[in-house]
């Protein structure tokens, strides 16, 4: 039977007991095993791209998250009993748990599972890769101007559109990794939540088998407001499919007359992706319209009135008491939440599931990552910097590399899994002293160990809906989970080859030249899980370049000598 969320604010959220975790001392080489938990904080309703630029930090979305919290949040099964500590493969959690937050702590390592020491060379590579992930200022400003202009023009179009009055009051809430300042590689993907208002209180009915992530959303009473065009036959239930269809139609009409500043590019609406709540726009050049320069996902999001409490399944999370404090948690849980028109994955869905909405806390996730410190002074000056965001960006980079190398085996993996592990880890390793920039390599290996531990146990609770397991089948198949566990272990043992920066020179040959026996050759490590090439450090590349220059110079000298010997008369002149 479906459970209907009570509409009156309950005091149960304030009485939720939170398991405490003892503080940990910083270590140069921590034993990083699986960690986890839950977290969040306040939000900026509509931050401007320009304001983000002024703050001096820019950062991804992948997976079409790229990583967007709207796109990537996976459906999970409810959490079950603990796994056997001696198991080397992920366990499946399917049995239901009561509506409470599971107590998550560092997991004990399984036999034969030792964390390799962080060598000076590996630490140097981690620091170098972290620096290479920063976005260039010129790229940021160019993307900022175009996306800001698109956003403002779209809002003006909707406000002046008489054919669909319900969208006239819409506003934009920026979300995704760029606005969280954890974007990697290029500022080429953006997410916008188009906030839609409800004329009355909402009745949120949790759908069975989806463990607090998917809901049937209806008005509490009949209405004559403009939203009635998007109601089902009962006159109360809000249709997710009608909202997304109208959103596509309006955006297509807007783009047909919109001109990009500079007259060198054009926006096009991409074909709707199956089970996606987003209307995706791609920026192409006018002359050569094949290469995508920018991508923007516009997602309609139904805002829950601020007078209503969160659904029952979300009231146990987020667990930020030891990290940000009880006062911050109270302010978080009193904020609104959103529903995006996304139905559960799978076939043979019920009629209610076909018109269902998925709950979203992306605005709180953004604020948690931006204001991440245990103390409010964290990252306010160079003296109080931490390495939390750098660790998250490195983890995103590794996940992206794994997905590119194994697109079929790790199709279920997305950046949202990495974000969830990151938030759990922050709530456990709460002290700022554990995240000093000096300890970046050790902190990243700790975060990597947390992801590997969650994959090994088959248990990754959703940060805001802790009874939902993001690593549960069928959303994350057991076969894929086993593959992910082995791939992460292999990456760790091999020295993170997928994380190493690309060499500035053309691709190097796998076999070293026969005439340079003393030169280090490219090491190829192969196992049953990973077959990767370890790129040589810059010093080796510079050495090869010097040898080549010396050989060329020697050849020139030899040719001059030959000419002098064969043509002495020419030399005499």
PDB file of N, CA and C in Angstrom, residues 253-306:
ATOM      1  N   UNK A 253       9.954  26.352 -29.478  1.00  0.00           N
ATOM      2  CA  UNK A 253       9.429  27.590 -30.049  1.00  0.00           C
ATOM      3  C   UNK A 253      10.345  28.763 -29.725  1.00  0.00           C
ATOM      4  N   UNK A 254      10.875  28.789 -28.517  1.00  0.00           N
ATOM      5  CA  UNK A 254      11.797  29.857 -28.126  1.00  0.00           C
ATOM      6  C   UNK A 254      13.076  29.819 -28.965  1.00  0.00           C
ATOM      7  N   UNK A 255      13.644  28.634 -29.147  1.00  0.00           N
ATOM      8  CA  UNK A 255      14.905  28.504 -29.879  1.00  0.00           C
ATOM      9  C   UNK A 255      14.737  28.860 -31.352  1.00  0.00           C
ATOM     10  N   UNK A 256      13.545  28.656 -31.895  1.00  0.00           N
ATOM     11  CA  UNK A 256      13.327  28.934 -33.323  1.00  0.00           C
ATOM     12  C   UNK A 256      13.511  30.410 -33.663  1.00  0.00           C
ATOM     13  N   UNK A 257      13.353  31.283 -32.696  1.00  0.00           N
ATOM     14  CA  UNK A 257      13.505  32.728 -32.947  1.00  0.00           C
ATOM     15  C   UNK A 257      14.678  33.348 -32.191  1.00  0.00           C
ATOM     16  N   UNK A 258      15.347  32.575 -31.364  1.00  0.00           N
ATOM     17  CA  UNK A 258      16.434  33.113 -30.536  1.00  0.00           C
ATOM     18  C   UNK A 258      17.726  33.202 -31.342  1.00  0.00           C
ATOM     19  N   UNK A 259      18.442  34.310 -31.183  1.00  0.00           N
ATOM     20  CA  UNK A 259      19.721  34.511 -31.860  1.00  0.00           C
ATOM     21  C   UNK A 259      20.820  34.635 -30.809  1.00  0.00           C
ATOM     22  N   UNK A 260      21.867  33.860 -30.997  1.00  0.00           N
ATOM     23  CA  UNK A 260      22.989  33.858 -30.062  1.00  0.00           C
ATOM     24  C   UNK A 260      23.828  35.117 -30.279  1.00  0.00           C
ATOM     25  N   UNK A 261      24.244  35.819 -29.221  1.00  0.00           N
ATOM     26  CA  UNK A 261      25.101  37.001 -29.389  1.00  0.00           C
ATOM     27  C   UNK A 261      26.366  36.658 -30.169  1.00  0.00           C
ATOM     28  N   UNK A 262      26.699  37.505 -31.125  1.00  0.00           N
ATOM     29  CA  UNK A 262      27.874  37.272 -31.951  1.00  0.00           C
ATOM     30  C   UNK A 262      27.567  36.687 -33.304  1.00  0.00           C
ATOM     31  N   UNK A 263      26.381  36.087 -33.439  1.00  0.00           N
ATOM     32  CA  UNK A 263      25.929  35.521 -34.717  1.00  0.00           C
ATOM     33  C   UNK A 263      26.895  34.494 -35.305  1.00  0.00           C
ATOM     34  N   UNK A 264      27.648  33.826 -34.426  1.00  0.00           N
ATOM     35  CA  UNK A 264      28.571  32.789 -34.901  1.00  0.00           C
ATOM     36  C   UNK A 264      28.136  31.391 -34.496  1.00  0.00           C
ATOM     37  N   UNK A 265      27.137  31.306 -33.626  1.00  0.00           N
ATOM     38  CA  UNK A 265      26.697  30.003 -33.127  1.00  0.00           C
ATOM     39  C   UNK A 265      25.176  29.935 -33.150  1.00  0.00           C
ATOM     40  N   UNK A 266      24.676  28.764 -32.880  1.00  0.00           N
ATOM     41  CA  UNK A 266      23.231  28.559 -32.789  1.00  0.00           C
ATOM     42  C   UNK A 266      22.944  27.454 -31.774  1.00  0.00           C
ATOM     43  N   UNK A 267      21.822  27.618 -31.075  1.00  0.00           N
ATOM     44  CA  UNK A 267      21.358  26.587 -30.147  1.00  0.00           C
ATOM     45  C   UNK A 267      20.368  25.671 -30.866  1.00  0.00           C
ATOM     46  N   UNK A 268      20.475  24.381 -30.622  1.00  0.00           N
ATOM     47  CA  UNK A 268      19.524  23.411 -31.169  1.00  0.00           C
ATOM     48  C   UNK A 268      19.000  22.551 -30.023  1.00  0.00           C
ATOM     49  N   UNK A 269      17.754  22.107 -30.148  1.00  0.00           N
ATOM     50  CA  UNK A 269      17.146  21.228 -29.147  1.00  0.00           C
ATOM     51  C   UNK A 269      17.433  19.790 -29.542  1.00  0.00           C
ATOM     52  N   UNK A 270      18.076  19.067 -28.660  1.00  0.00           N
ATOM     53  CA  UNK A 270      18.418  17.677 -28.951  1.00  0.00           C
ATOM     54  C   UNK A 270      17.203  16.775 -28.759  1.00  0.00           C
ATOM     55  N   UNK A 271      17.257  15.622 -29.379  1.00  0.00           N
ATOM     56  CA  UNK A 271      16.164  14.657 -29.261  1.00  0.00           C
ATOM     57  C   UNK A 271      16.009  14.228 -27.807  1.00  0.00           C
ATOM     58  N   UNK A 272      14.784  14.066 -27.383  1.00  0.00           N
ATOM     59  CA  UNK A 272      14.507  13.704 -26.001  1.00  0.00           C
ATOM     60  C   UNK A 272      15.103  12.339 -25.680  1.00  0.00           C
ATOM     61  N   UNK A 273      15.841  12.285 -24.572  1.00  0.00           N
ATOM     62  CA  UNK A 273      16.421  11.022 -24.136  1.00  0.00           C
ATOM     63  C   UNK A 273      15.396  10.222 -23.349  1.00  0.00           C
ATOM     64  N   UNK A 274      15.405   8.906 -23.498  1.00  0.00           N
ATOM     65  CA  UNK A 274      14.428   8.080 -22.775  1.00  0.00           C
ATOM     66  C   UNK A 274      14.528   8.292 -21.266  1.00  0.00           C
ATOM     67  N   UNK A 275      13.394   8.509 -20.657  1.00  0.00           N
ATOM     68  CA  UNK A 275      13.295   8.622 -19.200  1.00  0.00           C
ATOM     69  C   UNK A 275      14.110   9.782 -18.627  1.00  0.00           C
ATOM     70  N   UNK A 276      14.347  10.804 -19.435  1.00  0.00           N
ATOM     71  CA  UNK A 276      15.081  11.970 -18.953  1.00  0.00           C
ATOM     72  C   UNK A 276      14.115  13.116 -18.703  1.00  0.00           C
ATOM     73  N   UNK A 277      14.276  13.841 -17.580  1.00  0.00           N
ATOM     74  CA  UNK A 277      13.395  14.985 -17.307  1.00  0.00           C
ATOM     75  C   UNK A 277      13.863  16.274 -17.962  1.00  0.00           C
ATOM     76  N   UNK A 278      14.973  16.233 -18.682  1.00  0.00           N
ATOM     77  CA  UNK A 278      15.604  17.460 -19.171  1.00  0.00           C
ATOM     78  C   UNK A 278      15.289  17.729 -20.632  1.00  0.00           C
ATOM     79  N   UNK A 279      15.202  19.018 -20.957  1.00  0.00           N
ATOM     80  CA  UNK A 279      15.228  19.489 -22.337  1.00  0.00           C
ATOM     81  C   UNK A 279      16.663  19.940 -22.589  1.00  0.00           C
ATOM     82  N   UNK A 280      17.365  19.240 -23.471  1.00  0.00           N
ATOM     83  CA  UNK A 280      18.790  19.476 -23.671  1.00  0.00           C
ATOM     84  C   UNK A 280      19.026  20.353 -24.889  1.00  0.00           C
ATOM     85  N   UNK A 281      19.808  21.417 -24.688  1.00  0.00           N
ATOM     86  CA  UNK A 281      20.183  22.340 -25.759  1.00  0.00           C
ATOM     87  C   UNK A 281      21.672  22.198 -26.049  1.00  0.00           C
ATOM     88  N   UNK A 282      22.027  22.215 -27.327  1.00  0.00           N
ATOM     89  CA  UNK A 282      23.428  22.130 -27.742  1.00  0.00           C
ATOM     90  C   UNK A 282      23.798  23.370 -28.538  1.00  0.00           C
ATOM     91  N   UNK A 283      24.971  23.921 -28.248  1.00  0.00           N
ATOM     92  CA  UNK A 283      25.485  25.075 -28.981  1.00  0.00           C
ATOM     93  C   UNK A 283      26.412  24.586 -30.088  1.00  0.00           C
ATOM     94  N   UNK A 284      26.097  24.957 -31.328  1.00  0.00           N
ATOM     95  CA  UNK A 284      26.874  24.548 -32.490  1.00  0.00           C
ATOM     96  C   UNK A 284      27.330  25.780 -33.263  1.00  0.00           C
ATOM     97  N   UNK A 285      28.388  25.623 -34.025  1.00  0.00           N
ATOM     98  CA  UNK A 285      28.831  26.700 -34.905  1.00  0.00           C
ATOM     99  C   UNK A 285      27.916  26.785 -36.120  1.00  0.00           C
ATOM    100  N   UNK A 286      27.748  27.999 -36.633  1.00  0.00           N
ATOM    101  CA  UNK A 286      26.880  28.175 -37.800  1.00  0.00           C
ATOM    102  C   UNK A 286      27.450  27.493 -39.036  1.00  0.00           C
ATOM    103  N   UNK A 287      28.761  27.613 -39.239  1.00  0.00           N
ATOM    104  CA  UNK A 287      29.378  27.046 -40.439  1.00  0.00           C
ATOM    105  C   UNK A 287      29.528  25.534 -40.333  1.00  0.00           C
ATOM    106  N   UNK A 288      30.131  25.080 -39.231  1.00  0.00           N
ATOM    107  CA  UNK A 288      30.342  23.648 -39.035  1.00  0.00           C
ATOM    108  C   UNK A 288      29.516  23.205 -37.840  1.00  0.00           C
ATOM    109  N   UNK A 289      28.302  22.793 -38.098  1.00  0.00           N
ATOM    110  CA  UNK A 289      27.367  22.514 -37.020  1.00  0.00           C
ATOM    111  C   UNK A 289      27.372  21.099 -36.520  1.00  0.00           C
ATOM    112  N   UNK A 290      28.524  20.444 -36.471  1.00  0.00           N
ATOM    113  CA  UNK A 290      28.591  19.061 -36.012  1.00  0.00           C
ATOM    114  C   UNK A 290      29.156  18.945 -34.603  1.00  0.00           C
ATOM    115  N   UNK A 291      30.134  19.767 -34.278  1.00  0.00           N
ATOM    116  CA  UNK A 291      30.786  19.671 -32.978  1.00  0.00           C
ATOM    117  C   UNK A 291      30.009  20.466 -31.930  1.00  0.00           C
ATOM    118  N   UNK A 292      29.682  19.808 -30.814  1.00  0.00           N
ATOM    119  CA  UNK A 292      28.954  20.464 -29.727  1.00  0.00           C
ATOM    120  C   UNK A 292      29.934  21.251 -28.867  1.00  0.00           C
ATOM    121  N   UNK A 293      29.675  22.549 -28.718  1.00  0.00           N
ATOM    122  CA  UNK A 293      30.542  23.415 -27.931  1.00  0.00           C
ATOM    123  C   UNK A 293      30.068  23.538 -26.494  1.00  0.00           C
ATOM    124  N   UNK A 294      28.773  23.670 -26.299  1.00  0.00           N
ATOM    125  CA  UNK A 294      28.176  23.767 -24.968  1.00  0.00           C
ATOM    126  C   UNK A 294      26.907  22.933 -24.932  1.00  0.00           C
ATOM    127  N   UNK A 295      26.527  22.521 -23.734  1.00  0.00           N
ATOM    128  CA  UNK A 295      25.293  21.771 -23.544  1.00  0.00           C
ATOM    129  C   UNK A 295      24.598  22.286 -22.286  1.00  0.00           C
ATOM    130  N   UNK A 296      23.302  22.523 -22.400  1.00  0.00           N
ATOM    131  CA  UNK A 296      22.508  23.015 -21.270  1.00  0.00           C
ATOM    132  C   UNK A 296      21.286  22.122 -21.099  1.00  0.00           C
ATOM    133  N   UNK A 297      21.081  21.622 -19.895  1.00  0.00           N
ATOM    134  CA  UNK A 297      19.896  20.844 -19.553  1.00  0.00           C
ATOM    135  C   UNK A 297      18.922  21.733 -18.788  1.00  0.00           C
ATOM    136  N   UNK A 298      17.730  21.910 -19.332  1.00  0.00           N
ATOM    137  CA  UNK A 298      16.676  22.681 -18.669  1.00  0.00           C
ATOM    138  C   UNK A 298      15.659  21.682 -18.132  1.00  0.00           C
ATOM    139  N   UNK A 299      15.491  21.643 -16.816  1.00  0.00           N
ATOM    140  CA  UNK A 299      14.637  20.651 -16.173  1.00  0.00           C
ATOM    141  C   UNK A 299      13.502  21.352 -15.434  1.00  0.00           C
ATOM    142  N   UNK A 300      12.253  21.098 -15.796  1.00  0.00           N
ATOM    143  CA  UNK A 300      11.140  21.642 -15.010  1.00  0.00           C
ATOM    144  C   UNK A 300      11.103  20.975 -13.640  1.00  0.00           C
ATOM    145  N   UNK A 301      10.913  21.765 -12.601  1.00  0.00           N
ATOM    146  CA  UNK A 301      10.932  21.246 -11.233  1.00  0.00           C
ATOM    147  C   UNK A 301       9.776  21.848 -10.450  1.00  0.00           C
ATOM    148  N   UNK A 302       8.946  20.995  -9.903  1.00  0.00           N
ATOM    149  CA  UNK A 302       7.792  21.430  -9.112  1.00  0.00           C
ATOM    150  C   UNK A 302       8.249  21.704  -7.686  1.00  0.00           C
ATOM    151  N   UNK A 303       8.068  22.932  -7.241  1.00  0.00           N
ATOM    152  CA  UNK A 303       8.532  23.327  -5.911  1.00  0.00           C
ATOM    153  C   UNK A 303       7.469  23.036  -4.858  1.00  0.00           C
ATOM    154  N   UNK A 304       7.875  22.354  -3.802  1.00  0.00           N
ATOM    155  CA  UNK A 304       6.970  22.078  -2.688  1.00  0.00           C
ATOM    156  C   UNK A 304       6.825  23.352  -1.859  1.00  0.00           C
ATOM    157  N   UNK A 305       5.617  23.760  -1.513  1.00  0.00           N
ATOM    158  CA  UNK A 305       5.442  24.973  -0.699  1.00  0.00           C
ATOM    159  C   UNK A 305       6.281  24.919   0.571  1.00  0.00           C
ATOM    160  N   UNK A 306       6.857  26.047   0.947  1.00  0.00           N
ATOM    161  CA  UNK A 306       7.755  26.090   2.104  1.00  0.00           C
ATOM    162  C   UNK A 306       7.051  25.755   3.410  1.00  0.00           C
TER     163      UNK A 306
END
